[in-house]
Each structure stands twice: as C-alpha cells, then as structure tokens.
PDB file of C-alpha atoms in Angstrom:
ATOM      1  CA  LEU Y   1       3.549  10.298 -10.707  1.00  0.00           C
ATOM      2  CA  ALA Y   2       0.686  10.390 -13.382  1.00  0.00           C
ATOM      3  CA  LYS Y   3      -1.023   7.380 -11.348  1.00  0.00           C
ATOM      4  CA  ILE Y   4      -1.552   9.872  -8.396  1.00  0.00           C
ATOM      5  CA  PRO Y   5      -5.042  11.774 -10.236  1.00  0.00           C
ATOM      6  CA  GLY Y   6      -6.462   8.564 -10.068  1.00  0.00           C
ATOM      7  CA  TRP Y   7      -5.832   7.968  -6.778  1.00  0.00           C
ATOM      8  CA  ARG Y   8      -7.962  11.577  -6.342  1.00  0.00           C
ATOM      9  CA  LYS Y   9     -11.135   9.972  -7.005  1.00  0.00           C
ATOM     10  CA  ALA Y  10     -11.141   7.810  -4.023  1.00  0.00           C
ATOM     11  CA  GLU Y  11     -13.978   8.589  -2.051  1.00  0.00           C
ATOM     12  CA  THR Y  12     -12.421   7.368   0.639  1.00  0.00           C
ATOM     13  CA  LEU Y  13      -9.701   9.922   1.123  1.00  0.00           C
ATOM     14  CA  ASP Y  14      -9.781  13.835   2.210  1.00  0.00           C
ATOM     15  CA  GLY Y  15      -6.818  14.295   0.154  1.00  0.00           C
ATOM     16  CA  ILE Y  16      -3.416  12.689  -1.200  1.00  0.00           C
ATOM     17  CA  ALA Y  17      -0.124  14.392  -2.600  1.00  0.00           C
ATOM     18  CA  ALA Y  18       2.909  13.030  -3.919  1.00  0.00           C
ATOM     19  CA  TYR Y  19       6.625  13.210  -3.139  1.00  0.00           C
ATOM     20  CA  ALA Y  20      10.034  12.611  -3.543  1.00  0.00           C
ATOM     21  CA  GLY Y  21      13.166  13.106  -1.748  1.00  0.00           C
ATOM     22  CA  TYR Y  22      16.660  14.843  -3.195  1.00  0.00           C
ATOM     23  CA  ARG Y  23      19.860  16.755  -1.476  1.00  0.00           C
ATOM     24  CA  ALA Y  24      20.040  20.451  -2.343  1.00  0.00           C
ATOM     25  CA  LEU Y  25      22.772  22.855  -2.285  1.00  0.00           C
ATOM     26  CA  VAL Y  26      21.312  25.900  -0.400  1.00  0.00           C
ATOM     27  CA  GLU Y  27      23.735  28.728  -1.073  1.00  0.00           C
ATOM     28  CA  ALA Y  28      23.129  31.671   1.719  1.00  0.00           C
ATOM     29  CA  GLN Y  29      25.787  32.492   4.140  1.00  0.00           C
ATOM     30  CA  GLY Y  30      28.424  30.041   2.483  1.00  0.00           C
ATOM     31  CA  VAL Y  31      26.971  27.291   0.829  1.00  0.00           C
ATOM     32  CA  ARG Y  32      25.100  24.199   2.268  1.00  0.00           C
ATOM     33  CA  GLU Y  33      23.880  20.853   1.397  1.00  0.00           C
ATOM     34  CA  VAL Y  34      20.623  19.534   2.942  1.00  0.00           C
ATOM     35  CA  SER Y  35      17.930  16.854   2.618  1.00  0.00           C
ATOM     36  CA  ALA Y  36      15.350  17.844   0.505  1.00  0.00           C
ATOM     37  CA  VAL Y  37      11.885  16.725  -1.129  1.00  0.00           C
ATOM     38  CA  MET Y  38       9.650  18.086  -4.054  1.00  0.00           C
ATOM     39  CA  VAL Y  39       5.861  17.746  -3.264  1.00  0.00           C
ATOM     40  CA  GLU Y  40       2.552  18.538  -4.901  1.00  0.00           C
ATOM     41  CA  PRO Y  41       1.224  21.850  -3.943  1.00  0.00           C
ATOM     42  CA  GLU Y  42      -1.718  20.073  -1.411  1.00  0.00           C
ATOM     43  CA  PHE Y  43       0.978  18.166   0.086  1.00  0.00           C
ATOM     44  CA  PHE Y  44       1.179  20.283   3.419  1.00  0.00           C
ATOM     45  CA  ARG Y  45      -2.550  20.850   3.363  1.00  0.00           C
ATOM     46  CA  VAL Y  46      -3.068  16.621   3.544  1.00  0.00           C
ATOM     47  CA  LEU Y  47      -0.534  16.812   6.767  1.00  0.00           C
ATOM     48  CA  GLY Y  48      -2.521  19.956   8.219  1.00  0.00           C
ATOM     49  CA  VAL Y  49       0.363  21.623   8.830  1.00  0.00           C
ATOM     50  CA  GLN Y  50       0.583  25.636   8.927  1.00  0.00           C
ATOM     51  CA  ALA Y  51       3.140  28.235   8.231  1.00  0.00           C
ATOM     52  CA  GLN Y  52       5.137  29.702  11.406  1.00  0.00           C
ATOM     53  CA  ALA Y  53       6.051  32.920   8.763  1.00  0.00           C
ATOM     54  CA  GLY Y  54       4.622  32.956   5.114  1.00  0.00           C
ATOM     55  CA  ARG Y  55       2.709  30.633   4.043  1.00  0.00           C
ATOM     56  CA  LEU Y  56       2.885  27.085   2.198  1.00  0.00           C
ATOM     57  CA  PHE Y  57       2.124  25.534  -1.189  1.00  0.00           C
ATOM     58  CA  GLN Y  58      -1.590  26.360  -2.638  1.00  0.00           C
ATOM     59  CA  GLU Y  59      -3.078  24.787  -6.241  1.00  0.00           C
ATOM     60  CA  PRO Y  60      -2.326  28.124  -8.113  1.00  0.00           C
ATOM     61  CA  ASP Y  61       1.592  28.104  -7.071  1.00  0.00           C
ATOM     62  CA  THR Y  62       2.096  25.592  -9.549  1.00  0.00           C
ATOM     63  CA  LYS Y  63       1.566  28.156 -12.666  1.00  0.00           C
ATOM     64  CA  SER Y  64       2.538  31.402 -10.284  1.00  0.00           C
ATOM     65  CA  CYS Y  65       4.693  30.765  -8.026  1.00  0.00           C
ATOM     66  CA  ALA Y  66       6.903  27.782  -9.324  1.00  0.00           C
ATOM     67  CA  ASP Y  67      10.536  28.823  -8.238  1.00  0.00           C
ATOM     68  CA  CYS Y  68       9.349  29.293  -5.265  1.00  0.00           C
ATOM     69  CA  VAL Y  69      10.360  27.629  -1.695  1.00  0.00           C
ATOM     70  CA  VAL Y  70       9.811  26.623   1.574  1.00  0.00           C
ATOM     71  CA  ILE Y  71      12.114  25.672   4.057  1.00  0.00           C
ATOM     72  CA  GLY Y  72      12.627  24.433   7.346  1.00  0.00           C
ATOM     73  CA  ASP Y  73      13.052  25.887  10.470  1.00  0.00           C
ATOM     74  CA  GLU Y  74      16.321  24.886  11.446  1.00  0.00           C
ATOM     75  CA  LEU Y  75      17.896  26.419   7.865  1.00  0.00           C
ATOM     76  CA  TRP Y  76      15.750  29.552   8.563  1.00  0.00           C
ATOM     77  CA  ARG Y  77      17.172  30.159  11.800  1.00  0.00           C
ATOM     78  CA  SER Y  78      21.203  28.794  10.495  1.00  0.00           C
ATOM     79  CA  ALA Y  79      21.608  29.820   7.280  1.00  0.00           C
ATOM     80  CA  PHE Y  80      19.122  33.096   7.273  1.00  0.00           C
ATOM     81  CA  HIS Y  81      18.848  34.115  11.581  1.00  0.00           C
ATOM     82  CA  ALA Y  82      15.378  33.791  11.728  1.00  0.00           C
ATOM     83  CA  ASP Y  83      15.104  36.922   9.750  1.00  0.00           C
ATOM     84  CA  ARG Y  84      11.523  37.481   8.382  1.00  0.00           C
ATOM     85  CA  GLY Y  85      12.630  39.686   5.626  1.00  0.00           C
ATOM     86  CA  ALA Y  86      14.147  36.378   3.860  1.00  0.00           C
ATOM     87  CA  ILE Y  87      10.929  35.316   3.161  1.00  0.00           C
ATOM     88  CA  GLY Y  88       9.992  36.939  -0.373  1.00  0.00           C
ATOM     89  CA  ARG Y  89      13.864  37.078  -1.269  1.00  0.00           C
ATOM     90  CA  THR Y  90      15.827  34.904  -4.109  1.00  0.00           C
ATOM     91  CA  TYR Y  91      18.341  32.561  -3.538  1.00  0.00           C
ATOM     92  CA  LYS Y  92      20.548  30.092  -5.298  1.00  0.00           C
ATOM     93  CA  ILE Y  93      19.048  26.703  -3.816  1.00  0.00           C
ATOM     94  CA  ALA Y  94      18.963  23.662  -5.949  1.00  0.00           C
ATOM     95  CA  GLY Y  95      21.211  24.965  -8.521  1.00  0.00           C
ATOM     96  CA  ARG Y  96      18.374  27.659  -9.501  1.00  0.00           C
ATOM     97  CA  PRO Y  97      17.189  31.139  -7.643  1.00  0.00           C
ATOM     98  CA  LEU Y  98      13.872  30.108  -5.772  1.00  0.00           C
ATOM     99  CA  LYS Y  99      12.057  32.825  -3.583  1.00  0.00           C
ATOM    100  CA  ILE Y 100      11.457  31.820  -0.400  1.00  0.00           C
ATOM    101  CA  ILE Y 101       7.669  31.802   0.409  1.00  0.00           C
ATOM    102  CA  GLY Y 102       7.205  30.419   3.765  1.00  0.00           C
ATOM    103  CA  VAL Y 103       8.921  28.641   6.763  1.00  0.00           C
ATOM    104  CA  LEU Y 104       7.880  25.628   8.464  1.00  0.00           C
ATOM    105  CA  PRO Y 105       7.098  25.106  12.016  1.00  0.00           C
ATOM    106  CA  ALA Y 106       9.455  24.188  14.406  1.00  0.00           C
ATOM    107  CA  GLY Y 107       9.468  20.874  15.675  1.00  0.00           C
ATOM    108  CA  PHE Y 108       8.198  19.719  11.948  1.00  0.00           C
ATOM    109  CA  TRP Y 109       9.235  15.992  10.976  1.00  0.00           C
ATOM    110  CA  PHE Y 110       8.296  14.339   8.134  1.00  0.00           C
ATOM    111  CA  PHE Y 111       8.935  10.171   8.738  1.00  0.00           C
ATOM    112  CA  THR Y 112      12.519   9.950   9.895  1.00  0.00           C
ATOM    113  CA  ASP Y 113      13.951  12.318   7.763  1.00  0.00           C
ATOM    114  CA  SER Y 114      14.500  16.745   8.872  1.00  0.00           C
ATOM    115  CA  PRO Y 115      13.712  18.018   5.291  1.00  0.00           C
ATOM    116  CA  GLU Y 116      15.447  21.807   5.434  1.00  0.00           C
ATOM    117  CA  VAL Y 117      14.118  22.397   1.192  1.00  0.00           C
ATOM    118  CA  TRP Y 118      10.937  21.815   0.117  1.00  0.00           C
ATOM    119  CA  THR Y 119      10.023  23.076  -4.034  1.00  0.00           C
ATOM    120  CA  LEU Y 120       7.303  22.102  -5.993  1.00  0.00           C
ATOM    121  CA  ILE Y 121       7.504  18.669  -7.667  1.00  0.00           C
ATOM    122  CA  THR Y 122       5.620  20.152 -10.740  1.00  0.00           C
ATOM    123  CA  SER Y 123       8.390  23.005 -11.202  1.00  0.00           C
ATOM    124  CA  ALA Y 124      11.318  19.969 -11.103  1.00  0.00           C
ATOM    125  CA  SER Y 125      12.725  19.603 -15.028  1.00  0.00           C
ATOM    126  CA  PHE Y 126      13.830  16.108 -14.344  1.00  0.00           C
ATOM    127  CA  VAL Y 127      11.051  14.366 -13.474  1.00  0.00           C
ATOM    128  CA  ASP Y 128       9.121  12.726 -16.262  1.00  0.00           C
ATOM    129  CA  PRO Y 129       5.148  12.231 -14.638  1.00  0.00           C
ATOM    130  CA  LYS Y 130       4.966   8.723 -17.359  1.00  0.00           C
ATOM    131  CA  THR Y 131       7.858   7.282 -15.737  1.00  0.00           C
ATOM    132  CA  THR Y 132       8.996   9.130 -12.398  1.00  0.00           C
ATOM    133  CA  LEU Y 133       8.612   6.865  -8.871  1.00  0.00           C
ATOM    134  CA  VAL Y 134       7.058   8.416  -6.003  1.00  0.00           C
ATOM    135  CA  TYR Y 135       5.719   8.050  -2.440  1.00  0.00           C
ATOM    136  CA  ALA Y 136       2.478   9.587  -1.636  1.00  0.00           C
ATOM    137  CA  ILE Y 137       1.165  10.521   1.521  1.00  0.00           C
ATOM    138  CA  ALA Y 138      -2.774  10.486   2.135  1.00  0.00           C
ATOM    139  CA  ARG Y 139      -5.580  11.403   4.796  1.00  0.00           C
ATOM    140  CA  LEU Y 140      -8.242   9.412   5.444  1.00  0.00           C
ATOM    141  CA  ARG Y 141     -11.575  10.415   5.357  1.00  0.00           C
ATOM    142  CA  PRO Y 142     -13.452  10.903   8.500  1.00  0.00           C
ATOM    143  CA  GLY Y 143     -15.523   7.370   9.280  1.00  0.00           C
ATOM    144  CA  ALA Y 144     -13.637   5.671   6.594  1.00  0.00           C
ATOM    145  CA  SER Y 145     -11.009   2.432   7.203  1.00  0.00           C
ATOM    146  CA  GLU Y 146      -7.580   1.643   5.981  1.00  0.00           C
ATOM    147  CA  LYS Y 147      -8.958  -1.359   4.848  1.00  0.00           C
ATOM    148  CA  THR Y 148     -11.681   0.336   3.094  1.00  0.00           C
ATOM    149  CA  SER Y 149      -9.396   2.645   1.474  1.00  0.00           C
ATOM    150  CA  LEU Y 150      -7.069   0.393   0.493  1.00  0.00           C
ATOM    151  CA  ASP Y 151      -9.211  -2.040  -1.425  1.00  0.00           C
ATOM    152  CA  GLU Y 152     -10.908   1.300  -2.966  1.00  0.00           C
ATOM    153  CA  LEU Y 153      -6.783   2.162  -3.845  1.00  0.00           C
ATOM    154  CA  ARG Y 154      -6.470  -1.283  -5.447  1.00  0.00           C
ATOM    155  CA  ARG Y 155      -9.315  -1.104  -7.906  1.00  0.00           C
ATOM    156  CA  LEU Y 156      -8.465   2.200  -8.894  1.00  0.00           C
ATOM    157  CA  TYR Y 157      -5.191   1.452  -9.362  1.00  0.00           C
ATOM    158  CA  ARG Y 158      -6.280  -1.912 -11.542  1.00  0.00           C
ATOM    159  CA  ASN Y 159      -8.205   0.486 -13.963  1.00  0.00           C
ATOM    160  CA  LEU Y 160      -5.606   3.553 -14.407  1.00  0.00           C
ATOM    161  CA  PRO Y 161      -3.910   3.515 -17.726  1.00  0.00           C
ATOM    162  CA  PRO Y 162      -0.543   1.760 -18.047  1.00  0.00           C
ATOM    163  CA  TYR Y 163       1.599   5.015 -18.097  1.00  0.00           C
ATOM    164  CA  ILE Y 164       4.778   2.787 -17.617  1.00  0.00           C
ATOM    165  CA  LYS Y 165       5.966  -0.387 -20.095  1.00  0.00           C
ATOM    166  CA  SER Y 166       7.741  -2.227 -18.759  1.00  0.00           C
ATOM    167  CA  ASN Y 167      11.235  -1.649 -20.222  1.00  0.00           C
ATOM    168  CA  ALA Y 168      11.107   2.182 -20.032  1.00  0.00           C
ATOM    169  CA  VAL Y 169      13.023   2.141 -16.507  1.00  0.00           C
ATOM    170  CA  VAL Y 170      15.506   0.060 -18.080  1.00  0.00           C
ATOM    171  CA  ARG Y 171      16.202   1.913 -21.023  1.00  0.00           C
ATOM    172  CA  ALA Y 172      15.751   5.230 -18.667  1.00  0.00           C
ATOM    173  CA  ALA Y 173      18.894   3.611 -16.462  1.00  0.00           C
ATOM    174  CA  ARG Y 174      20.537   2.245 -19.998  1.00  0.00           C
ATOM    175  CA  GLN Y 175      20.839   5.725 -21.069  1.00  0.00           C
ATOM    176  CA  VAL Y 176      22.442   7.113 -17.747  1.00  0.00           C
ATOM    177  CA  GLU Y 177      24.826   4.561 -17.346  1.00  0.00           C
ATOM    178  CA  GLU Y 178      26.032   5.664 -21.163  1.00  0.00           C
ATOM    179  CA  ALA Y 179      26.065   9.201 -19.781  1.00  0.00           C
ATOM    180  CA  ARG Y 180      28.123   8.395 -17.493  1.00  0.00           C
ATOM    181  CA  ILE Y 181      30.180   6.409 -19.594  1.00  0.00           C
ATOM    182  CA  THR Y 182      30.786   8.776 -22.157  1.00  0.00           C
ATOM    183  CA  SER Y 183      31.230  11.707 -19.207  1.00  0.00           C
ATOM    184  CA  LEU Y 184      34.004   9.510 -17.889  1.00  0.00           C
ATOM    185  CA  MET Y 185      35.827   9.336 -21.452  1.00  0.00           C
ATOM    186  CA  GLN Y 186      36.101  12.880 -21.972  1.00  0.00           C
ATOM    187  CA  ASP Y 187      37.753  12.839 -18.456  1.00  0.00           C
ATOM    188  CA  PRO Y 188      41.330  13.792 -18.902  1.00  0.00           C
ATOM    189  CA  LEU Y 189      42.326  10.949 -16.111  1.00  0.00           C
ATOM    190  CA  TYR Y 190      40.638   8.565 -18.282  1.00  0.00           C
ATOM    191  CA  ARG Y 191      42.851   9.665 -21.413  1.00  0.00           C
ATOM    192  CA  LEU Y 192      45.679   9.198 -19.312  1.00  0.00           C
ATOM    193  CA  LEU Y 193      44.957   5.625 -17.853  1.00  0.00           C
ATOM    194  CA  PRO Y 194      46.033   3.575 -21.080  1.00  0.00           C
ATOM    195  CA  ILE Y 195      49.771   5.664 -20.777  1.00  0.00           C
ATOM    196  CA  VAL Y 196      50.247   4.713 -17.301  1.00  0.00           C
ATOM    197  CA  LEU Y 197      49.197   1.259 -17.548  1.00  0.00           C
ATOM    198  CA  ALA Y 198      51.718   0.911 -20.677  1.00  0.00           C
ATOM    199  CA  GLY Y 199      54.192   2.137 -18.720  1.00  0.00           C
ATOM    200  CA  ILE Y 200      53.563  -0.295 -15.612  1.00  0.00           C
ATOM    201  CA  PHE Y 201      53.542  -3.377 -18.484  1.00  0.00           C
ATOM    202  CA  VAL Y 202      57.003  -1.597 -19.471  1.00  0.00           C
ATOM    203  CA  PHE Y 203      58.194  -1.340 -16.584  1.00  0.00           C
ATOM    204  CA  ALA Y 204      57.547  -4.997 -15.551  1.00  0.00           C
ATOM    205  CA  ALA Y 205      58.953  -6.125 -18.212  1.00  0.00           C
ATOM    206  CA  VAL Y 206      62.043  -4.632 -17.956  1.00  0.00           C
ATOM    207  CA  SER Y 207      62.222  -5.218 -14.534  1.00  0.00           C
ATOM    208  CA  ARG Y 208      61.949  -8.831 -15.048  1.00  0.00           C
ATOM    209  CA  SER Y 209      64.592  -9.195 -18.136  1.00  0.00           C
ATOM    210  CA  GLU Y 210      66.653  -7.778 -15.990  1.00  0.00           C
ATOM    211  CA  GLU Y 211      66.578 -10.598 -13.747  1.00  0.00           C
TER     212      GLU Y 211
END
C-alpha cells in the first residue's frame, strides 16, 4: 500500500487507487454477511462512477469522514427498503458504527464480484501501509498507451523504497498462527481433548485384556 503514492507520479495515469476485499456483517433488518471492499477515497473517481443517492468518497473523507460507508443498490433495497432516509444514519457494519453517505447505482459491478459495502482503507485498523498487500486500479491518461504506462510504472517501482523486508510476511504469518494456537489451547474443548484420548486408550487396553 505504501508504494501506491509513488505510482501517482506516473505521467501516463489519470488516477490510481488501491483496494482490497473482505467480508462484512451488516446489522440492519437482521444480520447478513456480504462482500465488502476497502478503498482509497479516489477509487470511484478513477472508475468514473456517480452515486444514485447521496455521494461517494472524496479525498477529505480520510480525516472528516473516516467512519463513513458507501453501500450497493442491492443492499440498499433489501436491508433498507430503498429508503433515502437511511443516508446519513449510522448502522453497525463490519463490526463498528458506520454512517451511510451514498448508494452506488443499480447495475454497478466490479470485476466478477458484487460488493455491497465499501469502506475507506485508510480507516481500517488492521491495515499496515508498510506490509499490507493490495490491488490497484488505474485510469490511463488520454493518449497514453497501455505499454507505455506499464513501462513507466515498472521504472517507478524500481525506484520506490523497499518497504517490505523479505521476512516480514513470514513473521506476520507466524504471529497469526501462534495467536490461533494460543486461542485454541484456551478453548474448553481443547482442554477436554487429552481426557477423552486417555479414556479411549484405557477402554482399548481393557478390551484387549478381556480378549
């Protein structure tokens, strides 16, 4: 993620924005799990899409509207009954209170998925700019070819600071695995497992002696 600002210097691009997908729970008219995407504020501008109700993210939102969310048309109709009054209200989405600021137009799609929740990547507490791997979408500047742009992006990439150390991802994965093991060992069922196994061994030994 920390490398994206370096690519914004590309003269062949008319904009670039990072994004990463995840799953989110939406608590409105019950609880439902939906596909979600966290994006940089210029994401929708790069795509050239407009809101059908309310508004979409803007650059100042990183500071003034960090707890804002944009939702898809399907979620707006199924969970909020297409009520424009839902815009400006706060609901528990992705585990925290978020204010709906806009609704994407009907028929909007992004690649093969249909995300219903869009939040700011800059407000995600679990995102480390130095190690988080993200995707990016860019718009070519008029007159620029794809090959020319790719060559420029590669050149810029080679000059960007090496934020990610070779073993950073390995360390992060190990920490996650250790946390999972610790959590598992604290589970009452895990503590019961040795007793169950011991009972099975005793039963097997008794059965064998009786034979």
